[in-house]
Backbone as JSON Lines, residues from 0, in Angstrom:
{"i":0,"aa":"M","n":[16.06,16.69,-28.99],"ca":[16.6,16.51,-30.29],"c":[17.46,14.92,-29.76]}
{"i":1,"aa":"I","n":[17.55,14.08,-30.39],"ca":[18.03,13.06,-30.16],"c":[19.12,12.92,-31.26]}
{"i":2,"aa":"K","n":[20.67,12.88,-31.11],"ca":[21.74,12.59,-32.42],"c":[22.42,11.88,-31.56]}
{"i":3,"aa":"Q","n":[22.66,10.4,-33.02],"ca":[23.57,9.68,-32.6],"c":[24.58,10.03,-33.85]}
{"i":4,"aa":"I","n":[25.85,10.04,-32.75],"ca":[27.46,10.5,-33.66],"c":[28.36,9.19,-33.75]}
{"i":5,"aa":"T","n":[28.89,9.0,-34.97],"ca":[30.34,7.98,-34.96],"c":[31.67,8.84,-35.14]}
{"i":6,"aa":"E","n":[32.22,9.34,-34.32],"ca":[33.79,10.06,-34.22],"c":[34.58,9.13,-34.59]}
{"i":7,"aa":"T","n":[35.67,9.73,-35.39],"ca":[37.11,9.25,-35.07],"c":[37.84,10.29,-34.9]}
{"i":8,"aa":"W","n":[38.92,9.82,-34.88],"ca":[39.97,10.82,-34.1],"c":[41.39,10.67,-33.63]}
{"i":9,"aa":"K","n":[43.03,11.0,-33.77],"ca":[43.92,10.65,-34.03],"c":[44.34,11.45,-32.65]}
{"i":10,"aa":"Y","n":[44.98,10.08,-31.42],"ca":[45.37,10.83,-30.44],"c":[46.75,11.9,-30.34]}
{"i":11,"aa":"T","n":[47.29,12.57,-29.26],"ca":[47.93,13.83,-29.07],"c":[47.82,13.2,-27.49]}
{"i":12,"aa":"S","n":[49.41,12.72,-26.65],"ca":[49.4,12.07,-25.77],"c":[51.1,11.83,-26.02]}
{"i":13,"aa":"P","n":[51.58,12.36,-24.35],"ca":[52.37,11.97,-23.98],"c":[53.02,10.64,-23.77]}
{"i":14,"aa":"N","n":[51.82,9.86,-23.46],"ca":[52.89,8.43,-23.98],"c":[52.27,8.02,-25.16]}
{"i":15,"aa":"K","n":[53.79,7.22,-25.01],"ca":[54.29,6.33,-26.32],"c":[53.19,5.67,-26.88]}
{"i":16,"aa":"E","n":[52.45,4.96,-25.86],"ca":[51.38,3.95,-26.63],"c":[50.33,4.16,-27.39]}
{"i":17,"aa":"F","n":[50.62,6.14,-26.54],"ca":[48.64,6.32,-27.76],"c":[48.88,7.77,-28.34]}
{"i":18,"aa":"D","n":[50.41,8.14,-28.59],"ca":[50.65,8.83,-29.43],"c":[50.39,8.36,-30.5]}
{"i":19,"aa":"G","n":[49.55,9.49,-31.13],"ca":[49.17,8.99,-32.9],"c":[48.29,8.23,-32.37]}
{"i":20,"aa":"A","n":[47.64,7.22,-31.18],"ca":[46.53,6.1,-31.91],"c":[45.51,6.16,-32.39]}
{"i":21,"aa":"L","n":[44.61,5.5,-33.23],"ca":[43.04,5.99,-33.55],"c":[41.99,4.99,-32.11]}
{"i":22,"aa":"G","n":[41.36,6.45,-32.23],"ca":[40.32,6.25,-31.39],"c":[38.58,6.45,-32.47]}
{"i":23,"aa":"I","n":[37.97,5.96,-32.29],"ca":[36.85,5.66,-32.51],"c":[35.64,5.42,-31.75]}
{"i":24,"aa":"A","n":[34.08,6.17,-31.92],"ca":[33.35,6.03,-30.56],"c":[32.2,6.03,-31.46]}
{"i":25,"aa":"V","n":[31.27,6.04,-30.73],"ca":[29.71,6.41,-31.11],"c":[29.02,6.44,-29.82]}
{"i":26,"aa":"D","n":[28.2,8.5,-29.97],"ca":[28.08,8.97,-29.05],"c":[26.63,9.11,-29.2]}
{"i":27,"aa":"Q","n":[25.36,8.94,-28.48],"ca":[24.27,9.15,-28.38],"c":[24.09,10.31,-26.95]}
{"i":28,"aa":"Q","n":[23.48,10.99,-27.78],"ca":[23.65,12.62,-27.6],"c":[22.01,13.0,-26.83]}
{"i":29,"aa":"E","n":[21.07,13.25,-26.58],"ca":[20.01,14.2,-26.35],"c":[20.14,15.81,-25.42]}
{"i":30,"aa":"I","n":[19.62,16.54,-26.82],"ca":[19.75,17.65,-25.7],"c":[18.19,18.41,-25.57]}
{"i":31,"aa":"V","n":[17.57,19.15,-24.68],"ca":[17.02,19.57,-24.29],"c":[17.0,20.88,-23.6]}
{"i":32,"aa":"G","n":[16.51,22.34,-24.62],"ca":[16.94,23.46,-24.56],"c":[18.42,23.7,-24.36]}
{"i":33,"aa":"D","n":[19.17,23.83,-23.42],"ca":[20.29,24.01,-23.4],"c":[21.04,23.38,-22.71]}
{"i":34,"aa":"Q","n":[20.82,22.43,-22.62],"ca":[21.67,20.92,-21.05],"c":[21.18,20.32,-22.24]}
{"i":35,"aa":"L","n":[22.62,19.55,-22.73],"ca":[23.27,17.87,-23.68],"c":[23.54,16.94,-22.43]}
{"i":36,"aa":"T","n":[22.74,15.58,-22.51],"ca":[23.58,14.26,-22.44],"c":[24.34,13.52,-23.03]}
{"i":37,"aa":"Q","n":[25.16,12.41,-22.59],"ca":[25.52,12.11,-24.05],"c":[26.02,10.46,-23.13]}
{"i":38,"aa":"K","n":[25.72,9.08,-23.87],"ca":[26.29,8.52,-23.53],"c":[27.54,7.72,-24.1]}
{"i":39,"aa":"G","n":[28.24,6.75,-24.36],"ca":[28.96,6.41,-25.84],"c":[29.81,5.18,-25.69]}
{"i":40,"aa":"Y","n":[30.27,3.98,-26.53],"ca":[31.14,2.96,-25.91],"c":[32.73,3.93,-27.69]}
{"i":41,"aa":"A","n":[33.65,3.57,-27.18],"ca":[34.74,4.02,-27.65],"c":[35.73,2.73,-27.7]}
{"i":42,"aa":"M","n":[36.56,2.65,-28.77],"ca":[37.93,1.79,-29.0],"c":[38.92,2.86,-28.8]}
{"i":43,"aa":"S","n":[40.35,2.38,-28.14],"ca":[41.63,2.58,-29.29],"c":[42.03,1.92,-29.67]}
{"i":44,"aa":"R","n":[42.73,2.11,-30.2],"ca":[44.56,1.34,-31.05],"c":[45.52,1.93,-30.64]}
{"i":45,"aa":"S","n":[45.81,1.09,-30.16],"ca":[47.69,1.71,-29.85],"c":[48.46,1.78,-31.5]}
{"i":46,"aa":"T","n":[49.25,2.33,-31.36],"ca":[50.19,2.37,-32.57],"c":[50.97,0.63,-33.03]}
{"i":47,"aa":"D","n":[50.8,-0.14,-31.87],"ca":[51.45,-1.03,-32.36],"c":[50.02,-2.31,-31.7]}
{"i":48,"aa":"G","n":[49.16,-1.35,-32.34],"ca":[48.4,-2.85,-32.37],"c":[47.13,-3.63,-31.49]}
{"i":49,"aa":"D","n":[47.36,-2.91,-30.17],"ca":[46.49,-3.05,-29.0],"c":[45.62,-2.47,-28.88]}
{"i":50,"aa":"E","n":[44.35,-3.13,-28.39],"ca":[43.11,-2.36,-28.04],"c":[42.97,-2.62,-27.21]}
{"i":51,"aa":"T","n":[41.94,-1.46,-26.4],"ca":[41.29,-0.71,-25.42],"c":[39.37,-0.63,-25.73]}
{"i":52,"aa":"Y","n":[39.18,-1.0,-24.67],"ca":[37.22,-0.54,-25.01],"c":[36.8,-0.11,-23.49]}
{"i":53,"aa":"F","n":[36.48,1.72,-23.54],"ca":[35.68,1.85,-22.74],"c":[34.04,2.28,-23.14]}
{"i":54,"aa":"T","n":[33.83,2.66,-22.17],"ca":[31.78,3.43,-21.76],"c":[32.25,5.27,-21.54]}
{"i":55,"aa":"F","n":[31.24,6.3,-22.11],"ca":[31.68,7.07,-21.38],"c":[30.22,7.94,-21.01]}
{"i":56,"aa":"Q","n":[30.19,8.58,-20.33],"ca":[28.82,9.13,-20.1],"c":[28.92,10.85,-18.88]}
{"i":57,"aa":"G","n":[28.16,11.68,-19.6],"ca":[28.55,12.64,-19.6],"c":[27.71,13.89,-19.74]}
{"i":58,"aa":"T","n":[27.39,15.32,-19.31],"ca":[26.46,16.75,-19.33],"c":[27.53,17.82,-19.98]}
{"i":59,"aa":"G","n":[26.34,18.38,-20.37],"ca":[27.16,19.6,-21.36],"c":[26.02,20.78,-21.3]}
{"i":60,"aa":"K","n":[26.77,21.42,-21.58],"ca":[25.87,23.24,-21.82],"c":[26.23,24.11,-23.01]}
{"i":61,"aa":"L","n":[25.28,24.23,-24.38],"ca":[25.33,24.86,-25.49],"c":[24.38,25.84,-24.68]}
{"i":62,"aa":"N","n":[25.88,26.85,-25.57],"ca":[25.59,28.84,-25.52],"c":[26.03,29.05,-26.77]}
{"i":63,"aa":"G","n":[25.12,29.1,-27.46],"ca":[24.96,30.25,-28.55],"c":[25.7,28.82,-30.13]}
{"i":64,"aa":"Q","n":[26.82,29.08,-30.23],"ca":[27.21,27.93,-30.93],"c":[28.33,26.97,-30.18]}
{"i":65,"aa":"E","n":[28.57,27.66,-29.14],"ca":[29.65,27.05,-28.24],"c":[28.78,25.67,-27.59]}
{"i":66,"aa":"I","n":[29.62,24.86,-26.99],"ca":[29.65,24.0,-26.22],"c":[30.87,23.3,-25.37]}
{"i":67,"aa":"S","n":[30.06,23.17,-23.95],"ca":[31.5,22.55,-22.98],"c":[30.67,21.67,-22.15]}
{"i":68,"aa":"G","n":[31.41,20.83,-22.16],"ca":[31.05,19.68,-20.67],"c":[31.86,19.0,-19.93]}
{"i":69,"aa":"S","n":[31.77,17.36,-19.5],"ca":[32.23,17.01,-18.76],"c":[31.46,15.88,-18.11]}
{"i":70,"aa":"G","n":[32.55,14.75,-17.64],"ca":[32.07,13.42,-17.4],"c":[33.12,12.6,-17.19]}
{"i":71,"aa":"T","n":[32.11,10.81,-16.78],"ca":[33.47,9.89,-16.95],"c":[33.56,8.64,-17.67]}
{"i":72,"aa":"W","n":[34.76,7.92,-17.7],"ca":[35.18,7.07,-18.31],"c":[35.71,6.2,-17.65]}
{"i":73,"aa":"Q","n":[35.05,4.64,-18.4],"ca":[35.66,3.14,-18.14],"c":[35.84,2.83,-18.4]}
{"i":74,"aa":"W","n":[36.89,2.5,-17.93],"ca":[37.38,0.63,-19.58],"c":[36.66,-0.83,-19.43]}
{"i":75,"aa":"T","n":[36.8,-0.64,-20.29],"ca":[35.53,-2.39,-20.42],"c":[36.3,-3.27,-20.92]}
{"i":76,"aa":"G","n":[37.48,-2.99,-20.8],"ca":[38.52,-4.68,-21.83],"c":[39.42,-4.12,-22.77]}
{"i":77,"aa":"G","n":[40.36,-5.06,-23.01],"ca":[41.32,-4.79,-23.92],"c":[41.77,-6.0,-24.79]}
{"i":78,"aa":"T","n":[42.6,-5.9,-25.88],"ca":[43.29,-6.94,-26.35],"c":[44.96,-6.45,-25.97]}
{"i":79,"aa":"G","n":[45.71,-7.98,-26.41],"ca":[47.01,-7.83,-26.16],"c":[47.79,-7.14,-24.91]}
{"i":80,"aa":"K","n":[48.5,-6.45,-24.79],"ca":[48.61,-5.81,-23.45],"c":[47.79,-5.82,-22.15]}
{"i":81,"aa":"F","n":[46.86,-4.89,-23.03],"ca":[45.5,-3.91,-22.24],"c":[44.91,-5.38,-21.86]}
{"i":82,"aa":"K","n":[44.34,-6.87,-22.05],"ca":[43.41,-7.28,-21.92],"c":[43.68,-7.62,-20.26]}
{"i":83,"aa":"G","n":[42.07,-7.51,-19.88],"ca":[41.75,-7.09,-18.4],"c":[41.88,-5.73,-17.15]}
{"i":84,"aa":"V","n":[42.23,-5.08,-18.7],"ca":[42.44,-3.41,-18.08],"c":[41.36,-3.18,-17.05]}
{"i":85,"aa":"K","n":[41.48,-2.37,-16.14],"ca":[40.29,-1.91,-15.4],"c":[40.56,-0.36,-15.02]}
{"i":86,"aa":"G","n":[39.89,0.29,-15.44],"ca":[39.84,1.67,-14.5],"c":[38.72,2.76,-14.67]}
{"i":87,"aa":"G","n":[39.28,3.86,-14.77],"ca":[38.73,5.27,-15.7],"c":[39.21,6.42,-15.48]}
{"i":88,"aa":"G","n":[38.49,7.37,-15.19],"ca":[38.65,8.8,-14.34],"c":[37.9,9.58,-15.88]}
{"i":89,"aa":"P","n":[37.9,10.85,-15.74],"ca":[37.26,12.23,-15.86],"c":[37.85,12.85,-17.49]}
{"i":90,"aa":"F","n":[36.86,13.06,-18.04],"ca":[37.34,14.11,-19.07],"c":[35.7,15.36,-19.12]}
{"i":91,"aa":"T","n":[37.05,16.42,-20.02],"ca":[35.95,17.81,-20.24],"c":[36.02,17.73,-21.69]}
{"i":92,"aa":"Y","n":[35.62,18.59,-21.93],"ca":[35.33,19.25,-23.3],"c":[35.46,20.53,-23.61]}
{"i":93,"aa":"K","n":[35.46,20.98,-25.09],"ca":[34.12,22.59,-26.11],"c":[34.64,22.13,-26.77]}
{"i":94,"aa":"A","n":[34.06,23.34,-27.63],"ca":[33.48,23.47,-29.16],"c":[33.57,24.71,-29.69]}
{"i":95,"aa":"G","n":[33.55,25.19,-30.12],"ca":[33.01,26.31,-31.04],"c":[33.22,26.45,-32.18]}
{"i":96,"aa":"P","n":[32.86,27.29,-32.75],"ca":[33.27,28.0,-34.26],"c":[34.83,28.21,-34.84]}
{"i":97,"aa":"N","n":[35.43,29.16,-33.29],"ca":[36.08,29.77,-33.42],"c":[36.91,28.8,-32.67]}
{"i":98,"aa":"L","n":[36.65,27.52,-31.63],"ca":[37.4,26.74,-31.04],"c":[37.18,25.02,-31.58]}
{"i":99,"aa":"P","n":[38.48,24.59,-32.23],"ca":[38.19,23.46,-32.37],"c":[37.63,22.6,-31.39]}
{"i":100,"aa":"L","n":[37.21,21.53,-31.63],"ca":[36.89,20.29,-31.02],"c":[37.56,20.27,-29.83]}
{"i":101,"aa":"S","n":[38.0,20.09,-28.43],"ca":[38.93,19.64,-28.32],"c":[38.41,18.42,-26.65]}
{"i":102,"aa":"F","n":[38.85,17.35,-26.59],"ca":[38.73,16.48,-24.69],"c":[40.04,16.68,-24.71]}
{"i":103,"aa":"E","n":[39.53,16.68,-22.62],"ca":[40.46,16.29,-22.34],"c":[40.33,14.77,-21.6]}
{"i":104,"aa":"W","n":[40.99,13.99,-21.92],"ca":[40.71,12.64,-20.61],"c":[42.05,12.54,-19.73]}
{"i":105,"aa":"S","n":[41.48,12.25,-18.68],"ca":[42.57,11.27,-17.55],"c":[42.04,10.18,-16.54]}
{"i":106,"aa":"G","n":[43.26,9.91,-15.91],"ca":[42.46,8.44,-15.09],"c":[43.79,7.29,-15.08]}
{"i":107,"aa":"E","n":[42.93,6.69,-14.54],"ca":[43.96,5.16,-14.62],"c":[43.76,4.19,-15.05]}
{"i":108,"aa":"A","n":[44.67,2.47,-15.26],"ca":[44.7,2.02,-15.78],"c":[45.18,1.26,-15.23]}
{"i":109,"aa":"E","n":[45.34,-0.1,-14.92],"ca":[45.46,-0.71,-14.03],"c":[45.44,-2.05,-14.82]}
{"i":110,"aa":"I","n":[46.58,-3.03,-15.17],"ca":[46.42,-4.48,-15.88],"c":[47.39,-5.71,-14.93]}
{"i":111,"aa":"S","n":[46.77,-6.73,-14.94],"ca":[46.94,-7.46,-14.35],"c":[48.32,-8.63,-14.74]}
{"i":112,"aa":"A","n":[49.57,-8.26,-14.71],"ca":[50.83,-8.64,-15.81],"c":[49.97,-10.29,-15.95]}
{"i":113,"aa":"N","n":[49.12,-11.07,-15.49],"ca":[48.95,-12.88,-15.78],"c":[47.87,-12.65,-16.52]}
{"i":114,"aa":"E","n":[47.02,-11.47,-16.72],"ca":[45.87,-11.27,-18.05],"c":[46.63,-10.74,-18.93]}
{"i":115,"aa":"A","n":[47.49,-9.79,-19.03],"ca":[48.67,-9.54,-20.19],"c":[49.23,-10.24,-20.8]}
{"i":116,"aa":"A","n":[48.93,-11.47,-20.31],"ca":[50.55,-12.67,-20.96],"c":[49.87,-13.31,-21.36]}
């Protein structure tokens, strides 16, 4: 089965730039048996309006009505203070009928002072 999902969310983060920020993604998934592969494109708008853009890809496993998985993400660009951002990192996720969807993202961001100016 192939699915395409559009997602929106609000970040909860210790980083003030992203706590309360808006996220939007298009996620393409292929499910074969209990295995899921995914690839997507996303953007985040910080609380002051600057945006970041990133891609992500990963794998997951369905276990009844629960799902869990992991993958990697990579910055592809940004606006304002995030112009020229580079970096990326890993993510994990899990969800189920008694477990709200949760993602944990971590990684690095490198921004050249010359490009952000």
